[in-house]
């Protein structure tokens, strides 16, 4: 079953912060985050492991609440280059990811 | 490393024709995934292989779709006959799996944009 992402879209000004949420109805081994720019392939950002471990990538970080089966992606001091569609991928069985519907992020000058 | 290679990058065909999409995974990766992306359905997993063996093809929409991986460096996704509703971007991705969770990241190819008229 596909994880649910929210919001579906968000518009920011440069320097503003955003949070993208990903929620699953199944127990998860891990959560992966990818970013896809228009006309390009999804690119891996980070993996979140069981235990609430938080990972970071540039000014992008994320958390994973295993009990709630939820993950959140935090974008701080957003830059124009952060624009794109963000997908969470949830791992419930070995090496197979199910992707959410995506969150479209637009950062304006 | 050249990354995951897909061909063709664009394919325009008429309804009823056979379409073959090709993928070369990253050397050393033991998992290969075929995804389809549309506005309506998002990014869907069609089938995936481990060590050239199909593991789960439950995402393949119907018998018109078939996939093969004859060796570790090549895979094909075939649609026969093609229909307009098959129009989408098809991505191939590969990864290396350590044998236990969590899974490693997947590396996506540039995709093939298929248009069936």
PDB file of C-alpha atoms in Angstrom:
ATOM      1  CA  UNK A   1       0.000   0.000   0.000  1.00  0.00           C
ATOM      2  CA  UNK A   2       1.275   3.393  -1.029  1.00  0.00           C
ATOM      3  CA  UNK A   3       2.467   5.722   1.780  1.00  0.00           C
ATOM      4  CA  UNK A   4       0.656   9.030   2.074  1.00  0.00           C
ATOM      5  CA  UNK A   5       2.578  12.268   1.673  1.00  0.00           C
ATOM      6  CA  UNK A   6       1.509  15.719   2.797  1.00  0.00           C
ATOM      7  CA  UNK A   7       1.253  18.384   1.698  1.00  0.00           C
ATOM      8  CA  UNK A   8       0.818  17.644  -1.995  1.00  0.00           C
ATOM      9  CA  UNK A   9       2.402  20.941  -2.932  1.00  0.00           C
ATOM     10  CA  UNK A  10       4.113  23.854  -1.227  1.00  0.00           C
ATOM     11  CA  UNK A  11       5.449  27.191  -2.407  1.00  0.00           C
ATOM     12  CA  UNK A  12       8.241  28.901  -0.504  1.00  0.00           C
ATOM     13  CA  UNK A  13      10.330  32.021  -0.732  1.00  0.00           C
ATOM     14  CA  UNK A  14      14.085  31.574  -0.605  1.00  0.00           C
ATOM     15  CA  UNK A  15      15.229  31.201   2.972  1.00  0.00           C
ATOM     16  CA  UNK A  16      11.935  29.839   4.284  1.00  0.00           C
ATOM     17  CA  UNK A  17      11.524  26.438   5.913  1.00  0.00           C
ATOM     18  CA  UNK A  18       9.261  23.520   4.986  1.00  0.00           C
ATOM     19  CA  UNK A  19       8.256  20.142   6.351  1.00  0.00           C
ATOM     20  CA  UNK A  20       7.095  17.213   4.236  1.00  0.00           C
ATOM     21  CA  UNK A  21       5.407  14.274   5.913  1.00  0.00           C
ATOM     22  CA  UNK A  22       5.175  10.627   4.939  1.00  0.00           C
ATOM     23  CA  UNK A  23       2.849   8.174   6.657  1.00  0.00           C
ATOM     24  CA  UNK A  24       2.469   4.426   6.222  1.00  0.00           C
ATOM     25  CA  UNK A  25      -0.102   1.921   7.450  1.00  0.00           C
ATOM     26  CA  UNK A  26       2.509  -0.842   7.595  1.00  0.00           C
ATOM     27  CA  UNK A  27       5.476  -1.524   9.832  1.00  0.00           C
ATOM     28  CA  UNK A  28       8.614  -0.206   8.187  1.00  0.00           C
ATOM     29  CA  UNK A  29      12.234  -1.271   8.043  1.00  0.00           C
ATOM     30  CA  UNK A  30      13.311   2.065   6.685  1.00  0.00           C
ATOM     31  CA  UNK A  31      12.200   5.186   4.857  1.00  0.00           C
ATOM     32  CA  UNK A  32      14.027   6.618   1.854  1.00  0.00           C
ATOM     33  CA  UNK A  33      13.728  10.143   0.488  1.00  0.00           C
ATOM     34  CA  UNK A  34      14.278  11.094  -3.149  1.00  0.00           C
ATOM     35  CA  UNK A  35      14.066  14.360  -5.044  1.00  0.00           C
ATOM     36  CA  UNK A  36      13.076  14.595  -8.681  1.00  0.00           C
ATOM     37  CA  UNK A  37      13.555  17.703 -10.764  1.00  0.00           C
ATOM     38  CA  UNK A  38      11.341  18.307 -13.746  1.00  0.00           C
ATOM     39  CA  UNK A  39      12.241  16.032 -16.645  1.00  0.00           C
ATOM     40  CA  UNK A  40      14.891  14.185 -14.676  1.00  0.00           C
ATOM     41  CA  UNK A  41      15.195  10.937 -12.743  1.00  0.00           C
ATOM     42  CA  UNK A  42      14.632  10.705  -8.986  1.00  0.00           C
ATOM     43  CA  UNK A  43      17.827  11.205  -6.999  1.00  0.00           C
ATOM     44  CA  UNK A  44      18.485   9.660  -3.613  1.00  0.00           C
ATOM     45  CA  UNK A  45      18.679  12.029  -0.626  1.00  0.00           C
ATOM     46  CA  UNK A  46      18.828   9.870   2.482  1.00  0.00           C
ATOM     47  CA  UNK A  47      17.738   6.756   4.344  1.00  0.00           C
ATOM     48  CA  UNK A  48      16.044   6.785   7.727  1.00  0.00           C
ATOM     49  CA  UNK A  49      16.404   3.729   9.909  1.00  0.00           C
ATOM     50  CA  UNK A  50      14.317   2.233  12.692  1.00  0.00           C
ATOM     51  CA  UNK A  51      14.980   3.790  16.079  1.00  0.00           C
ATOM     52  CA  UNK A  52      14.116   7.374  15.203  1.00  0.00           C
ATOM     53  CA  UNK A  53      17.520   8.019  13.744  1.00  0.00           C
ATOM     54  CA  UNK A  54      17.817  11.373  12.097  1.00  0.00           C
ATOM     55  CA  UNK A  55      19.921  11.919   9.022  1.00  0.00           C
ATOM     56  CA  UNK A  56      21.032  15.070   7.321  1.00  0.00           C
ATOM     57  CA  UNK A  57      21.952  16.217   3.853  1.00  0.00           C
ATOM     58  CA  UNK A  58      23.111  19.808   3.371  1.00  0.00           C
ATOM     59  CA  UNK A  59      20.323  21.807   5.012  1.00  0.00           C
ATOM     60  CA  UNK A  60      17.880  18.976   4.540  1.00  0.00           C
ATOM     61  CA  UNK A  61      17.265  16.610   7.436  1.00  0.00           C
ATOM     62  CA  UNK A  62      14.680  13.999   8.278  1.00  0.00           C
ATOM     63  CA  UNK A  63      13.303  11.957  11.125  1.00  0.00           C
ATOM     64  CA  UNK A  64      11.607   8.589  11.399  1.00  0.00           C
ATOM     65  CA  UNK A  65       9.092   7.667  14.065  1.00  0.00           C
ATOM     66  CA  UNK A  66       8.974   3.892  13.947  1.00  0.00           C
ATOM     67  CA  UNK A  67       5.995   3.531  16.271  1.00  0.00           C
ATOM     68  CA  UNK A  68       3.860   5.914  14.277  1.00  0.00           C
ATOM     69  CA  UNK A  69       5.246   4.660  10.968  1.00  0.00           C
ATOM     70  CA  UNK A  70       5.863   8.235   9.940  1.00  0.00           C
ATOM     71  CA  UNK A  71       8.759  10.180   8.559  1.00  0.00           C
ATOM     72  CA  UNK A  72       9.248  13.886   8.088  1.00  0.00           C
ATOM     73  CA  UNK A  73      11.637  15.741   5.806  1.00  0.00           C
ATOM     74  CA  UNK A  74      12.824  19.154   6.998  1.00  0.00           C
ATOM     75  CA  UNK A  75      14.101  21.742   4.554  1.00  0.00           C
ATOM     76  CA  UNK A  76      15.636  24.754   6.280  1.00  0.00           C
ATOM     77  CA  UNK A  77      16.654  28.050   4.706  1.00  0.00           C
ATOM     78  CA  UNK A  78      15.412  26.803   1.354  1.00  0.00           C
ATOM     79  CA  UNK A  79      17.355  27.539  -1.813  1.00  0.00           C
ATOM     80  CA  UNK A  80      16.159  27.784  -5.394  1.00  0.00           C
ATOM     81  CA  UNK A  81      17.898  24.465  -6.079  1.00  0.00           C
ATOM     82  CA  UNK A  82      15.550  22.708  -3.657  1.00  0.00           C
ATOM     83  CA  UNK A  83      12.663  23.020  -6.097  1.00  0.00           C
ATOM     84  CA  UNK A  84      11.359  19.702  -7.322  1.00  0.00           C
ATOM     85  CA  UNK A  85       9.134  16.832  -6.299  1.00  0.00           C
ATOM     86  CA  UNK A  86      10.024  14.946  -3.150  1.00  0.00           C
ATOM     87  CA  UNK A  87       9.127  11.291  -2.777  1.00  0.00           C
ATOM     88  CA  UNK A  88       9.294   9.077   0.234  1.00  0.00           C
ATOM     89  CA  UNK A  89       9.872   5.378  -0.354  1.00  0.00           C
ATOM     90  CA  UNK A  90       8.970   2.944   2.374  1.00  0.00           C
ATOM     91  CA  UNK A  91      10.650  -0.414   2.838  1.00  0.00           C
ATOM     92  CA  UNK A  92       8.422  -3.142   4.237  1.00  0.00           C
ATOM     93  CA  UNK A  93      10.218  -6.137   2.730  1.00  0.00           C
ATOM     94  CA  UNK A  94      13.780  -6.605   1.658  1.00  0.00           C
ATOM     95  CA  UNK A  95      14.994  -3.959  -0.770  1.00  0.00           C
ATOM     96  CA  UNK A  96      11.563  -3.221  -2.220  1.00  0.00           C
ATOM     97  CA  UNK A  97      10.345   0.349  -1.935  1.00  0.00           C
ATOM     98  CA  UNK A  98       6.835   1.663  -2.298  1.00  0.00           C
ATOM     99  CA  UNK A  99       6.798   5.348  -3.198  1.00  0.00           C
ATOM    100  CA  UNK A 100       4.351   7.970  -2.035  1.00  0.00           C
ATOM    101  CA  UNK A 101       2.502  10.275  -4.389  1.00  0.00           C
ATOM    102  CA  UNK A 102       5.105  13.006  -4.071  1.00  0.00           C
ATOM    103  CA  UNK A 103       5.195  16.561  -2.745  1.00  0.00           C
ATOM    104  CA  UNK A 104       5.825  19.304  -5.277  1.00  0.00           C
ATOM    105  CA  UNK A 105       8.051  22.034  -3.826  1.00  0.00           C
ATOM    106  CA  UNK A 106       8.597  25.349  -5.530  1.00  0.00           C
ATOM    107  CA  UNK A 107      11.070  27.866  -4.146  1.00  0.00           C
ATOM    108  CA  UNK A 108      10.736  31.397  -5.454  1.00  0.00           C
ATOM    109  CA  UNK A 109      13.319  34.198  -5.272  1.00  0.00           C
TER     110      UNK A 109
ATOM    111  CA  UNK B   1      30.790   4.972 -13.385  1.00  0.00           C
ATOM    112  CA  UNK B   2      28.304   5.780 -16.148  1.00  0.00           C
ATOM    113  CA  UNK B   3      25.296   5.167 -13.945  1.00  0.00           C
ATOM    114  CA  UNK B   4      22.191   3.340 -15.066  1.00  0.00           C
ATOM    115  CA  UNK B   5      21.766   3.538 -18.828  1.00  0.00           C
ATOM    116  CA  UNK B   6      18.408   3.387 -20.561  1.00  0.00           C
ATOM    117  CA  UNK B   7      17.490   3.390 -24.220  1.00  0.00           C
ATOM    118  CA  UNK B   8      15.784   4.794 -26.081  1.00  0.00           C
ATOM    119  CA  UNK B   9      15.242   8.078 -24.246  1.00  0.00           C
ATOM    120  CA  UNK B  10      12.094   8.814 -26.240  1.00  0.00           C
ATOM    121  CA  UNK B  11       9.830   6.441 -28.083  1.00  0.00           C
ATOM    122  CA  UNK B  12       6.782   7.338 -30.125  1.00  0.00           C
ATOM    123  CA  UNK B  13       4.801   4.455 -31.532  1.00  0.00           C
ATOM    124  CA  UNK B  14       1.363   3.630 -32.827  1.00  0.00           C
ATOM    125  CA  UNK B  15      -1.183   1.612 -30.955  1.00  0.00           C
ATOM    126  CA  UNK B  16      -0.722  -2.103 -31.517  1.00  0.00           C
ATOM    127  CA  UNK B  17       3.011  -1.937 -32.110  1.00  0.00           C
ATOM    128  CA  UNK B  18       5.579  -3.746 -30.007  1.00  0.00           C
ATOM    129  CA  UNK B  19       7.810  -1.590 -27.809  1.00  0.00           C
ATOM    130  CA  UNK B  20      11.058  -2.698 -26.193  1.00  0.00           C
ATOM    131  CA  UNK B  21      12.776  -0.634 -23.532  1.00  0.00           C
ATOM    132  CA  UNK B  22      16.345  -1.396 -22.511  1.00  0.00           C
ATOM    133  CA  UNK B  23      18.353  -0.962 -19.352  1.00  0.00           C
ATOM    134  CA  UNK B  24      21.953  -1.453 -18.298  1.00  0.00           C
ATOM    135  CA  UNK B  25      22.339  -1.378 -14.494  1.00  0.00           C
ATOM    136  CA  UNK B  26      25.366  -0.202 -12.569  1.00  0.00           C
ATOM    137  CA  UNK B  27      28.069  -2.841 -12.520  1.00  0.00           C
ATOM    138  CA  UNK B  28      28.055  -4.828  -9.283  1.00  0.00           C
ATOM    139  CA  UNK B  29      24.458  -4.087  -8.421  1.00  0.00           C
ATOM    140  CA  UNK B  30      22.386  -7.198  -7.811  1.00  0.00           C
ATOM    141  CA  UNK B  31      18.901  -5.674  -7.878  1.00  0.00           C
ATOM    142  CA  UNK B  32      17.140  -4.159 -10.856  1.00  0.00           C
ATOM    143  CA  UNK B  33      13.771  -2.399 -10.780  1.00  0.00           C
ATOM    144  CA  UNK B  34      11.388  -1.232 -13.495  1.00  0.00           C
ATOM    145  CA  UNK B  35       9.082   1.665 -12.606  1.00  0.00           C
ATOM    146  CA  UNK B  36       6.406   3.528 -14.494  1.00  0.00           C
ATOM    147  CA  UNK B  37       5.601   7.157 -13.744  1.00  0.00           C
ATOM    148  CA  UNK B  38       2.430   8.991 -14.735  1.00  0.00           C
ATOM    149  CA  UNK B  39       0.706  12.066 -13.394  1.00  0.00           C
ATOM    150  CA  UNK B  40      -2.293  10.043 -12.332  1.00  0.00           C
ATOM    151  CA  UNK B  41      -0.613   7.059 -10.697  1.00  0.00           C
ATOM    152  CA  UNK B  42       2.747   8.443  -9.633  1.00  0.00           C
ATOM    153  CA  UNK B  43       5.809   6.202  -9.460  1.00  0.00           C
ATOM    154  CA  UNK B  44       4.759   2.553  -9.643  1.00  0.00           C
ATOM    155  CA  UNK B  45       6.980  -0.488  -9.305  1.00  0.00           C
ATOM    156  CA  UNK B  46       6.296  -2.881 -12.163  1.00  0.00           C
ATOM    157  CA  UNK B  47       8.787  -5.695 -11.525  1.00  0.00           C
ATOM    158  CA  UNK B  48      12.120  -6.274  -9.878  1.00  0.00           C
ATOM    159  CA  UNK B  49      14.954  -8.770 -10.285  1.00  0.00           C
ATOM    160  CA  UNK B  50      17.559 -10.128  -7.926  1.00  0.00           C
ATOM    161  CA  UNK B  51      20.626 -11.686  -9.506  1.00  0.00           C
ATOM    162  CA  UNK B  52      18.786 -11.759 -12.850  1.00  0.00           C
ATOM    163  CA  UNK B  53      15.791 -13.652 -11.402  1.00  0.00           C
ATOM    164  CA  UNK B  54      12.341 -11.973 -11.330  1.00  0.00           C
ATOM    165  CA  UNK B  55      11.236 -11.714  -7.712  1.00  0.00           C
ATOM    166  CA  UNK B  56       7.999  -9.778  -7.801  1.00  0.00           C
ATOM    167  CA  UNK B  57       6.015  -8.928 -10.926  1.00  0.00           C
ATOM    168  CA  UNK B  58       2.755  -8.103  -9.188  1.00  0.00           C
ATOM    169  CA  UNK B  59       2.973  -4.539 -10.464  1.00  0.00           C
ATOM    170  CA  UNK B  60       2.946  -5.535 -14.127  1.00  0.00           C
ATOM    171  CA  UNK B  61      -0.384  -4.190 -15.348  1.00  0.00           C
ATOM    172  CA  UNK B  62      -1.322  -7.048 -17.653  1.00  0.00           C
ATOM    173  CA  UNK B  63      -0.041  -9.795 -19.901  1.00  0.00           C
ATOM    174  CA  UNK B  64       0.911  -7.291 -22.561  1.00  0.00           C
ATOM    175  CA  UNK B  65       3.893  -6.400 -20.382  1.00  0.00           C
ATOM    176  CA  UNK B  66       6.891  -8.679 -20.004  1.00  0.00           C
ATOM    177  CA  UNK B  67      10.399  -8.204 -18.645  1.00  0.00           C
ATOM    178  CA  UNK B  68      13.585 -10.176 -18.912  1.00  0.00           C
ATOM    179  CA  UNK B  69      17.071 -10.010 -17.495  1.00  0.00           C
ATOM    180  CA  UNK B  70      19.255 -12.428 -19.472  1.00  0.00           C
ATOM    181  CA  UNK B  71      22.431 -11.367 -17.671  1.00  0.00           C
ATOM    182  CA  UNK B  72      23.665  -9.055 -14.938  1.00  0.00           C
ATOM    183  CA  UNK B  73      24.240  -6.152 -17.298  1.00  0.00           C
ATOM    184  CA  UNK B  74      21.068  -6.028 -19.363  1.00  0.00           C
ATOM    185  CA  UNK B  75      17.306  -6.002 -18.943  1.00  0.00           C
ATOM    186  CA  UNK B  76      14.364  -5.365 -21.246  1.00  0.00           C
ATOM    187  CA  UNK B  77      10.774  -4.340 -20.702  1.00  0.00           C
ATOM    188  CA  UNK B  78       8.497  -5.229 -23.577  1.00  0.00           C
ATOM    189  CA  UNK B  79       4.960  -4.086 -24.306  1.00  0.00           C
ATOM    190  CA  UNK B  80       3.070  -6.010 -26.958  1.00  0.00           C
ATOM    191  CA  UNK B  81       0.687  -4.751 -28.204  1.00  0.00           C
ATOM    192  CA  UNK B  82       1.041  -1.181 -26.974  1.00  0.00           C
ATOM    193  CA  UNK B  83      -1.970   0.984 -26.107  1.00  0.00           C
ATOM    194  CA  UNK B  84      -2.330   4.763 -25.602  1.00  0.00           C
ATOM    195  CA  UNK B  85      -2.793   4.261 -21.841  1.00  0.00           C
ATOM    196  CA  UNK B  86       0.752   2.845 -21.697  1.00  0.00           C
ATOM    197  CA  UNK B  87       2.097   6.335 -22.379  1.00  0.00           C
ATOM    198  CA  UNK B  88       4.350   7.196 -19.439  1.00  0.00           C
ATOM    199  CA  UNK B  89       7.951   7.600 -18.378  1.00  0.00           C
ATOM    200  CA  UNK B  90       9.544   4.248 -17.649  1.00  0.00           C
ATOM    201  CA  UNK B  91      12.484   4.215 -15.244  1.00  0.00           C
ATOM    202  CA  UNK B  92      14.967   1.498 -14.587  1.00  0.00           C
ATOM    203  CA  UNK B  93      16.817   1.563 -11.259  1.00  0.00           C
ATOM    204  CA  UNK B  94      19.486  -0.624  -9.716  1.00  0.00           C
ATOM    205  CA  UNK B  95      20.885  -1.141  -6.256  1.00  0.00           C
ATOM    206  CA  UNK B  96      23.135  -3.334  -4.191  1.00  0.00           C
ATOM    207  CA  UNK B  97      21.458  -5.056  -1.276  1.00  0.00           C
ATOM    208  CA  UNK B  98      23.569  -6.125   1.704  1.00  0.00           C
ATOM    209  CA  UNK B  99      21.266  -9.038   2.469  1.00  0.00           C
ATOM    210  CA  UNK B 100      19.519  -7.424   5.393  1.00  0.00           C
ATOM    211  CA  UNK B 101      17.442  -4.343   5.948  1.00  0.00           C
ATOM    212  CA  UNK B 102      17.712  -1.467   5.566  1.00  0.00           C
ATOM    213  CA  UNK B 103      17.910  -1.450   1.819  1.00  0.00           C
ATOM    214  CA  UNK B 104      20.542   0.604   0.076  1.00  0.00           C
ATOM    215  CA  UNK B 105      19.684   3.508  -2.159  1.00  0.00           C
ATOM    216  CA  UNK B 106      18.384   2.932  -5.647  1.00  0.00           C
ATOM    217  CA  UNK B 107      20.054   4.617  -8.596  1.00  0.00           C
ATOM    218  CA  UNK B 108      17.656   5.602 -11.326  1.00  0.00           C
ATOM    219  CA  UNK B 109      18.340   5.791 -15.025  1.00  0.00           C
ATOM    220  CA  UNK B 110      17.274   8.849 -17.051  1.00  0.00           C
ATOM    221  CA  UNK B 111      14.034   7.164 -18.109  1.00  0.00           C
ATOM    222  CA  UNK B 112      12.319   6.418 -21.397  1.00  0.00           C
ATOM    223  CA  UNK B 113       9.417   8.664 -22.325  1.00  0.00           C
ATOM    224  CA  UNK B 114       6.932   6.494 -24.198  1.00  0.00           C
ATOM    225  CA  UNK B 115       4.123   7.958 -26.251  1.00  0.00           C
ATOM    226  CA  UNK B 116       1.610   5.619 -27.836  1.00  0.00           C
ATOM    227  CA  UNK B 117      -0.686   7.285 -30.374  1.00  0.00           C
TER     228      UNK B 117
END
